[in-house]
PDB file of C-alpha atoms in Angstrom:
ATOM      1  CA  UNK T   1      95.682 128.258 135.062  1.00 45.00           C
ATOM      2  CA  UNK T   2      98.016 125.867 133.630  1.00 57.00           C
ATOM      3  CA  UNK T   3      96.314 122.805 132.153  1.00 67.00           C
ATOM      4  CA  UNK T   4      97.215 119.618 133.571  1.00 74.00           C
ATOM      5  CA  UNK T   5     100.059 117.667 131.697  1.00 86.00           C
ATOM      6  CA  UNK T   6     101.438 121.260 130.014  1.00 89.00           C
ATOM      7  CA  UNK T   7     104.723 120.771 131.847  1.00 91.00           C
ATOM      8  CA  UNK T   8     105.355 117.343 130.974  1.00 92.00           C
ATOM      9  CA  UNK T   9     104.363 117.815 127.226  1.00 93.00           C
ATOM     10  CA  UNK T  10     107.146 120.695 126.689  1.00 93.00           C
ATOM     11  CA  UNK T  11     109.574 117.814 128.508  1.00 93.00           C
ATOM     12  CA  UNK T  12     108.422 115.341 125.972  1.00 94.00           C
ATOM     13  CA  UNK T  13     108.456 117.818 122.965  1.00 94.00           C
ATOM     14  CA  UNK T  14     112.360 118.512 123.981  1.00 94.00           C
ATOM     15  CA  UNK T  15     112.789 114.654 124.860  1.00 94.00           C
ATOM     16  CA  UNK T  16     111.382 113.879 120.818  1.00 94.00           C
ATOM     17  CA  UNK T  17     113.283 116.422 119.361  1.00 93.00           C
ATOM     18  CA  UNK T  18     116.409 115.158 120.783  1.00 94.00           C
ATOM     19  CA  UNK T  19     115.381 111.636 119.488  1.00 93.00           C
ATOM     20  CA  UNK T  20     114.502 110.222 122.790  1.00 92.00           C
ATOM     21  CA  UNK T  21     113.769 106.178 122.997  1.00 95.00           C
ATOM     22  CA  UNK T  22     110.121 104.969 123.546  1.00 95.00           C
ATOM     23  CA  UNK T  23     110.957 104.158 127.080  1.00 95.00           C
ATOM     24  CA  UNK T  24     112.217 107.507 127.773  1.00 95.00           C
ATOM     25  CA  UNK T  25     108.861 109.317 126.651  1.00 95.00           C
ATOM     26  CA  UNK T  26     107.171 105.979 129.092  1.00 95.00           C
ATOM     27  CA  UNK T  27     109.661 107.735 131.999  1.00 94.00           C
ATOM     28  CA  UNK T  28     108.634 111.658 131.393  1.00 94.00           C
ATOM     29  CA  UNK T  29     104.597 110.097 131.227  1.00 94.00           C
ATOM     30  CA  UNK T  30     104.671 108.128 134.649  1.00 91.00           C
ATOM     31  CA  UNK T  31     103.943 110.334 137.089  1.00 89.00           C
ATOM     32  CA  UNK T  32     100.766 112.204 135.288  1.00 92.00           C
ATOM     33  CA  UNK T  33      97.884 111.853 137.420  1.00 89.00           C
ATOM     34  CA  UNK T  34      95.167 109.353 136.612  1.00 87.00           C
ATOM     35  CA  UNK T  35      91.802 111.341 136.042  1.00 84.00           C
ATOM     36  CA  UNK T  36      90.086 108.167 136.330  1.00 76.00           C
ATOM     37  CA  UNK T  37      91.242 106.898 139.800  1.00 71.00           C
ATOM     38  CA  UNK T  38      88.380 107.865 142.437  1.00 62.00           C
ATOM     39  CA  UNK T  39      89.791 109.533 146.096  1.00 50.00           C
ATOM     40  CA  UNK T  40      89.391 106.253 147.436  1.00 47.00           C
ATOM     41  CA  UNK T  41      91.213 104.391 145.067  1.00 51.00           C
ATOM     42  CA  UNK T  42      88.743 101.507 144.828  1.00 47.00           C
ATOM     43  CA  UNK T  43      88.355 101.358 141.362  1.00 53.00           C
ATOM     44  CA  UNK T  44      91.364  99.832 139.182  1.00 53.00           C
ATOM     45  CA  UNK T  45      91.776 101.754 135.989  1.00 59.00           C
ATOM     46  CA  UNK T  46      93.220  99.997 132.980  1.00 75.00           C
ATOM     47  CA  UNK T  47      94.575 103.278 131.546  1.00 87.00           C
ATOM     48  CA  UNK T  48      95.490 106.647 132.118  1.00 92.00           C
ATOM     49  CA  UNK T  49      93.368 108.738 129.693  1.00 93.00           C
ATOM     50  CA  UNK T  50      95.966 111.846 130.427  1.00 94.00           C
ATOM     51  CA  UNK T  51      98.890 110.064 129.711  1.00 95.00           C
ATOM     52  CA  UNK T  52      97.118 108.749 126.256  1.00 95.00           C
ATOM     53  CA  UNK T  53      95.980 113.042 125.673  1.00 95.00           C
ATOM     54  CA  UNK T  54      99.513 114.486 126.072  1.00 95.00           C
ATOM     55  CA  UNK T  55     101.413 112.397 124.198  1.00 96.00           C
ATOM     56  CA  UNK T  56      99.359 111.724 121.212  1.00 96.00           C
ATOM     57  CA  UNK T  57      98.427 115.569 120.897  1.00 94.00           C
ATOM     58  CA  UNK T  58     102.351 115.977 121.345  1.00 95.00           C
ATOM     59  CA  UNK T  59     103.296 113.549 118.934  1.00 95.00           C
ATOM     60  CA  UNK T  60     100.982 113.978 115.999  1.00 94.00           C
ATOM     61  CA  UNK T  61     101.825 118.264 116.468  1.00 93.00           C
ATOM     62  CA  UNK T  62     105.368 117.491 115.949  1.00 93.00           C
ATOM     63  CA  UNK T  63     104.771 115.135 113.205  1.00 91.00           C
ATOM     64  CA  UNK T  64     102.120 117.614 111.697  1.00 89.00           C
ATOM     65  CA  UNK T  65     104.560 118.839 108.974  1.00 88.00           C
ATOM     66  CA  UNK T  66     103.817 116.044 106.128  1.00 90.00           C
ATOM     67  CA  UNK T  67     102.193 112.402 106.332  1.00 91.00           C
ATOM     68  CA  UNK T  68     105.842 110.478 105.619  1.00 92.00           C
ATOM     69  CA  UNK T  69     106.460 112.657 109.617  1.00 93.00           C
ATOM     70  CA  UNK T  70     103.620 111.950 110.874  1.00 94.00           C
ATOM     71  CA  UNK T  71     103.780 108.120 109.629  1.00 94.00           C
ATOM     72  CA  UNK T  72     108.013 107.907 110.991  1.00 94.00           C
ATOM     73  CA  UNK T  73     106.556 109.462 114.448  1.00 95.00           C
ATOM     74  CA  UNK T  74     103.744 106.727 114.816  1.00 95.00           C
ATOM     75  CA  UNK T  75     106.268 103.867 113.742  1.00 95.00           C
ATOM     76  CA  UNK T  76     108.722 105.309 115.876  1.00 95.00           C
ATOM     77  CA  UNK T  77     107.045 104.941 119.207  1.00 96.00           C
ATOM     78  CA  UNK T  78     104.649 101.995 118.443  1.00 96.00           C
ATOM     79  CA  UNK T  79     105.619 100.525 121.883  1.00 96.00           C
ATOM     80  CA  UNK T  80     105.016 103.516 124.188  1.00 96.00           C
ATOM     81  CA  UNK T  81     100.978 103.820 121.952  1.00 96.00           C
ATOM     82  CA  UNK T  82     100.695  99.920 122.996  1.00 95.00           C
ATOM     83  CA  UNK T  83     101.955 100.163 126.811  1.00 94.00           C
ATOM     84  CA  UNK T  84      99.061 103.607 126.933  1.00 94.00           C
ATOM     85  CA  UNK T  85      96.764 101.299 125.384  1.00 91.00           C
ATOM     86  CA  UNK T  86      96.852  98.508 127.896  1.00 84.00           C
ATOM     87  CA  UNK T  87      95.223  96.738 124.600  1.00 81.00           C
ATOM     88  CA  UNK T  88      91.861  98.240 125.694  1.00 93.00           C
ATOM     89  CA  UNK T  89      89.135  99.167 123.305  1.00 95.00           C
ATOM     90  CA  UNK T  90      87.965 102.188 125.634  1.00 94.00           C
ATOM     91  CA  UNK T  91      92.349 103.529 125.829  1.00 95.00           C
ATOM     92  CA  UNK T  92      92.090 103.063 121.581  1.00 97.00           C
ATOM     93  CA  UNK T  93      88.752 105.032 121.538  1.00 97.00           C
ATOM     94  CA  UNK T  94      90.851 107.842 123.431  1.00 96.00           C
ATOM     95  CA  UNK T  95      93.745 108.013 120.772  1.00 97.00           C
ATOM     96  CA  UNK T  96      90.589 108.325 117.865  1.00 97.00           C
ATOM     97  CA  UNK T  97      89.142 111.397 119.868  1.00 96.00           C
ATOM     98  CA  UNK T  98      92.668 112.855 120.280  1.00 96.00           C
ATOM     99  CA  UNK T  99      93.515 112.577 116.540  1.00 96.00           C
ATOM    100  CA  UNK T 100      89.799 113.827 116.251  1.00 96.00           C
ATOM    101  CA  UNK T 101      90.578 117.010 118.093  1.00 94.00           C
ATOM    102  CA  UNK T 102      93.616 117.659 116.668  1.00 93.00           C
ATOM    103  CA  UNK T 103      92.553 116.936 112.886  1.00 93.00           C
ATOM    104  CA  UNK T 104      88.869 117.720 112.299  1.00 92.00           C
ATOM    105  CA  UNK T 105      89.480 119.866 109.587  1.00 91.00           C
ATOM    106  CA  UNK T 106      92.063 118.080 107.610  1.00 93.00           C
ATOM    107  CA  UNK T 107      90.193 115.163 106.857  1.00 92.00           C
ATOM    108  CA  UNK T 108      92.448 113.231 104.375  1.00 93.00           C
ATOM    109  CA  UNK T 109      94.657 113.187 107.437  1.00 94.00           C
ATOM    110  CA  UNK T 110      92.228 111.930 109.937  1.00 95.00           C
ATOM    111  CA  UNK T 111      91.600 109.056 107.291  1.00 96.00           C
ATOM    112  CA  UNK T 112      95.583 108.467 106.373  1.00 95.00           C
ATOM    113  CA  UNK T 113      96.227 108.282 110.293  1.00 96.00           C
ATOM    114  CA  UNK T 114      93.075 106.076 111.234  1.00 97.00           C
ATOM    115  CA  UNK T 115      94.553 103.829 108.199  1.00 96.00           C
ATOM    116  CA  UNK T 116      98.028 103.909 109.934  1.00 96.00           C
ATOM    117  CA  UNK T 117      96.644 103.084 113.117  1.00 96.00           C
ATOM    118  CA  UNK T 118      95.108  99.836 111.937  1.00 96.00           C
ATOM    119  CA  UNK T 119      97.654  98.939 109.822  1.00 95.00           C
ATOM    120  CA  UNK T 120     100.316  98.711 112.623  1.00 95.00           C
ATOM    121  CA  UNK T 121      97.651  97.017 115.373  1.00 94.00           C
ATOM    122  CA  UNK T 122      97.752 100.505 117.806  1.00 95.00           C
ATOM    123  CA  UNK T 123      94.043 100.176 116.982  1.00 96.00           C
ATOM    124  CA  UNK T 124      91.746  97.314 116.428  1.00 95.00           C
ATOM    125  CA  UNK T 125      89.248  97.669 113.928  1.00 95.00           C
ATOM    126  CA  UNK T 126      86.193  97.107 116.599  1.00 94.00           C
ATOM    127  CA  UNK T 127      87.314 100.381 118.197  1.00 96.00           C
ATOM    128  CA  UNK T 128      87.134 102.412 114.930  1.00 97.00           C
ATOM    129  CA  UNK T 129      83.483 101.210 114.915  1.00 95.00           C
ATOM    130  CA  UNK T 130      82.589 102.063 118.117  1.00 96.00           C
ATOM    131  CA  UNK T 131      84.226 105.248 117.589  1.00 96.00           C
ATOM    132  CA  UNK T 132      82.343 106.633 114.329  1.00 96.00           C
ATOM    133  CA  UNK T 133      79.298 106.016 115.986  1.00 95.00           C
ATOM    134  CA  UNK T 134      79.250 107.514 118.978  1.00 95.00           C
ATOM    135  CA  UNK T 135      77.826 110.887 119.986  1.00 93.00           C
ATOM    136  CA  UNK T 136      81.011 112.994 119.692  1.00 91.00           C
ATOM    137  CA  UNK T 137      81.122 111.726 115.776  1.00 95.00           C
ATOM    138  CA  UNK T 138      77.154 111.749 114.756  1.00 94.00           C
ATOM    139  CA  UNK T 139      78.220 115.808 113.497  1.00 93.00           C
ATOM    140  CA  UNK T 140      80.307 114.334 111.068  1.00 94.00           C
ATOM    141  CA  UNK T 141      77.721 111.489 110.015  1.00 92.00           C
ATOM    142  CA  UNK T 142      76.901 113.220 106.242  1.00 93.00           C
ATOM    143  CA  UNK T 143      80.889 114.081 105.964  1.00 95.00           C
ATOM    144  CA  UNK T 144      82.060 111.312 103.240  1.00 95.00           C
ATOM    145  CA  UNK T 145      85.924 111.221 105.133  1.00 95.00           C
ATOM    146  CA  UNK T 146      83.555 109.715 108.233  1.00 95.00           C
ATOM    147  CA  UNK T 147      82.630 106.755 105.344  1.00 94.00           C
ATOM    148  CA  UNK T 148      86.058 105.952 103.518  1.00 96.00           C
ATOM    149  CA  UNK T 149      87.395 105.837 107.604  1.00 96.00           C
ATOM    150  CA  UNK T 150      84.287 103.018 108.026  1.00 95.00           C
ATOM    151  CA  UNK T 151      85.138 101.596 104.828  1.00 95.00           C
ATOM    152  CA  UNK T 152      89.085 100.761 105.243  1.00 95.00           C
ATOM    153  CA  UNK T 153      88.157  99.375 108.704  1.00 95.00           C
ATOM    154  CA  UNK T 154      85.140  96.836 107.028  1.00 95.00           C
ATOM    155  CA  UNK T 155      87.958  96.260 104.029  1.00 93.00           C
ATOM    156  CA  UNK T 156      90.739  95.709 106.602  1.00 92.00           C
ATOM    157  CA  UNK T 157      88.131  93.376 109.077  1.00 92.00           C
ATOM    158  CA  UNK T 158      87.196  91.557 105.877  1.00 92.00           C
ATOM    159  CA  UNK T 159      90.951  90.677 104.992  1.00 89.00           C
ATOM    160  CA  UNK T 160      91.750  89.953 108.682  1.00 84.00           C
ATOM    161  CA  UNK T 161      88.646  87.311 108.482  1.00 90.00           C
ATOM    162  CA  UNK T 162      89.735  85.716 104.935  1.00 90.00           C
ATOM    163  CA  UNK T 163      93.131  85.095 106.721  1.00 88.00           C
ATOM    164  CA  UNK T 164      91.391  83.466 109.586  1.00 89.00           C
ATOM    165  CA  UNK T 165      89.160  81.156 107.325  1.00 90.00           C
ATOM    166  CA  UNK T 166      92.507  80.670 105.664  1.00 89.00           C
ATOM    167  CA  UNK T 167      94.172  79.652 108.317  1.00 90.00           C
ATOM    168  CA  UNK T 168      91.008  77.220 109.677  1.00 90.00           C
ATOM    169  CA  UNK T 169      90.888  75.675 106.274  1.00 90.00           C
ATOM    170  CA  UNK T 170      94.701  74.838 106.551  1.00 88.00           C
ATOM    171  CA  UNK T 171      94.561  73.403 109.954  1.00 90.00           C
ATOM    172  CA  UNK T 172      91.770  71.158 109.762  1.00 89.00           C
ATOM    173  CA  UNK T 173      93.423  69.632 106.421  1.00 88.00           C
ATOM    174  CA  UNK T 174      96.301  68.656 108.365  1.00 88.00           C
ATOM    175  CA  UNK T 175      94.507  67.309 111.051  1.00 91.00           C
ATOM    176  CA  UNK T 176      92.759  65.316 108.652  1.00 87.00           C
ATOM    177  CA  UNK T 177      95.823  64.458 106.794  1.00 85.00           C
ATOM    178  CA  UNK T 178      97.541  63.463 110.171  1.00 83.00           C
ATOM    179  CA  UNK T 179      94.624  61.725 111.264  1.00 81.00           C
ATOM    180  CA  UNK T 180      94.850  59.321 107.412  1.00 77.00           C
ATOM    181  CA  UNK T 181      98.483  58.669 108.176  1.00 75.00           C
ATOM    182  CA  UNK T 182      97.758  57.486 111.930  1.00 69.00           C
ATOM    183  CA  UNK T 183      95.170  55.411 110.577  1.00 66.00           C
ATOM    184  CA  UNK T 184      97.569  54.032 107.587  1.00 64.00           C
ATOM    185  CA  UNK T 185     100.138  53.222 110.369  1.00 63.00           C
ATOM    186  CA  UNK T 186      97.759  51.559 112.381  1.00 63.00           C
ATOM    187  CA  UNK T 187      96.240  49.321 109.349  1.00 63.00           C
ATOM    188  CA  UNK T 188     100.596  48.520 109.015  1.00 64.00           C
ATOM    189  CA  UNK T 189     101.013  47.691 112.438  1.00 63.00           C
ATOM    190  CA  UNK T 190      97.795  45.519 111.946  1.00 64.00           C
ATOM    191  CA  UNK T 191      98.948  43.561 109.186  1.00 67.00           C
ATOM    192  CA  UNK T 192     102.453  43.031 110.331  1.00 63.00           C
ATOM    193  CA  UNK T 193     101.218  41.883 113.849  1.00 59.00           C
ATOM    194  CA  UNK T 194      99.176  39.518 111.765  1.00 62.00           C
ATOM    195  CA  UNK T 195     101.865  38.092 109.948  1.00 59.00           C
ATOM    196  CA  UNK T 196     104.075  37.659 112.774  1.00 61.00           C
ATOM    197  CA  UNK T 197     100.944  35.229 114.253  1.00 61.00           C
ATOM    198  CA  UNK T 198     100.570  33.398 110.992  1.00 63.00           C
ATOM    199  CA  UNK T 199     104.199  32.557 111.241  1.00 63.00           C
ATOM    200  CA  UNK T 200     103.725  31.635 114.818  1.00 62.00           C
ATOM    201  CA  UNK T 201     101.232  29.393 114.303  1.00 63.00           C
ATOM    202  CA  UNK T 202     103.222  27.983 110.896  1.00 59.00           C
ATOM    203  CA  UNK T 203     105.540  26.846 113.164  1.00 54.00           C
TER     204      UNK T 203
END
């Protein structure tokens, strides 16, 4: 039997190769089936974990051939990895497993692609965590690729927090620089409404 999504991955495979637009890969993805959505349709999903399977196994196959590919394919279609993601931890978790399954035994590229995947926001450093410890990853606990992959994350968290504090620090000096000038311009208006009654009551 056919396994669901087959047909629209060859579409997408000739759609990349002819150097289709990100919103032409979102058109051949749109009508794949939602796994999640129950026969009753009660439940709203927030993504479509088939969509995220087919193209992110086609993607990272066609870009298999060096990292520089595999780096211009993930740049490339940014947009149609953030639409897929619906900016959902669980939909980020999904593209980890799929680069999983496709590169558990070339490691340095598991750890160059995770890396990637932060760097350009398609992933969010909480769902890295999440990822490398749950049950489908505790095999590859004692593998040291596993630890540099939790290491960039903590590094790249720890950056992402310095610009934060950063940024904090910055803001509440110039509310406290904004907050000396009102006060300046309210010890002037003081002193000139002063004046003008001293001269009032010269008179």
């Amino acid at each position: 039997a056919t396994l669901p999504g087959t047909a629209t991955a060859h579409k997408l495979v000739v759609a990349i190769r002819q150097k289709g637009t990100p919103e032409e890969i979102l058109n051949e993805l749109k009508d794949l089936p939602n796994p999640r959505d129950t026969e009753n349709d009660m439940i709203e999903t927030t993504f479509n974990p088939l969509k995220i399977d087919v193209f992110t196994q086609t993607l990272l196959n066609l870009g298999s051939k060096s990292f520089s590919h595999t780096f211009a394919a993930i740049s490339k279609f940014h947009y149609v990895f953030k639409q897929l993601t619906a900016e959902t931890e669980e939909a980020q978790i999904h593209i980890l497993h799929n680069v999983f399954e496709l590169w558990r035994y070339h490691q340095q590229m598991m750890v160059v692609i995770v890396d990637k995947l932060l760097k350009t926001q398609i992933i969010e450093c909480s769902a890295v965590a999440t990822w490398v410890f749950s049950k489908e990853m505790s095999s590859e606990f004692t593998k040291v690729y596993l630890w540099e992959i939790l290491h960039l994350t903590i590094k790249k968290m720890n950056k992402h927090v310095m610009k934060l504090n950063a940024e904090l620090s910055e803001a509440k000096e110039k509310i406290a620089k904004d907050a000396d000038s009102s006060s300046s311009d309210s010890e002037n208006e003081s002193s000139i409404v002063k004046a003008k009654k001293d001269e009032m009551s010269g008179e």
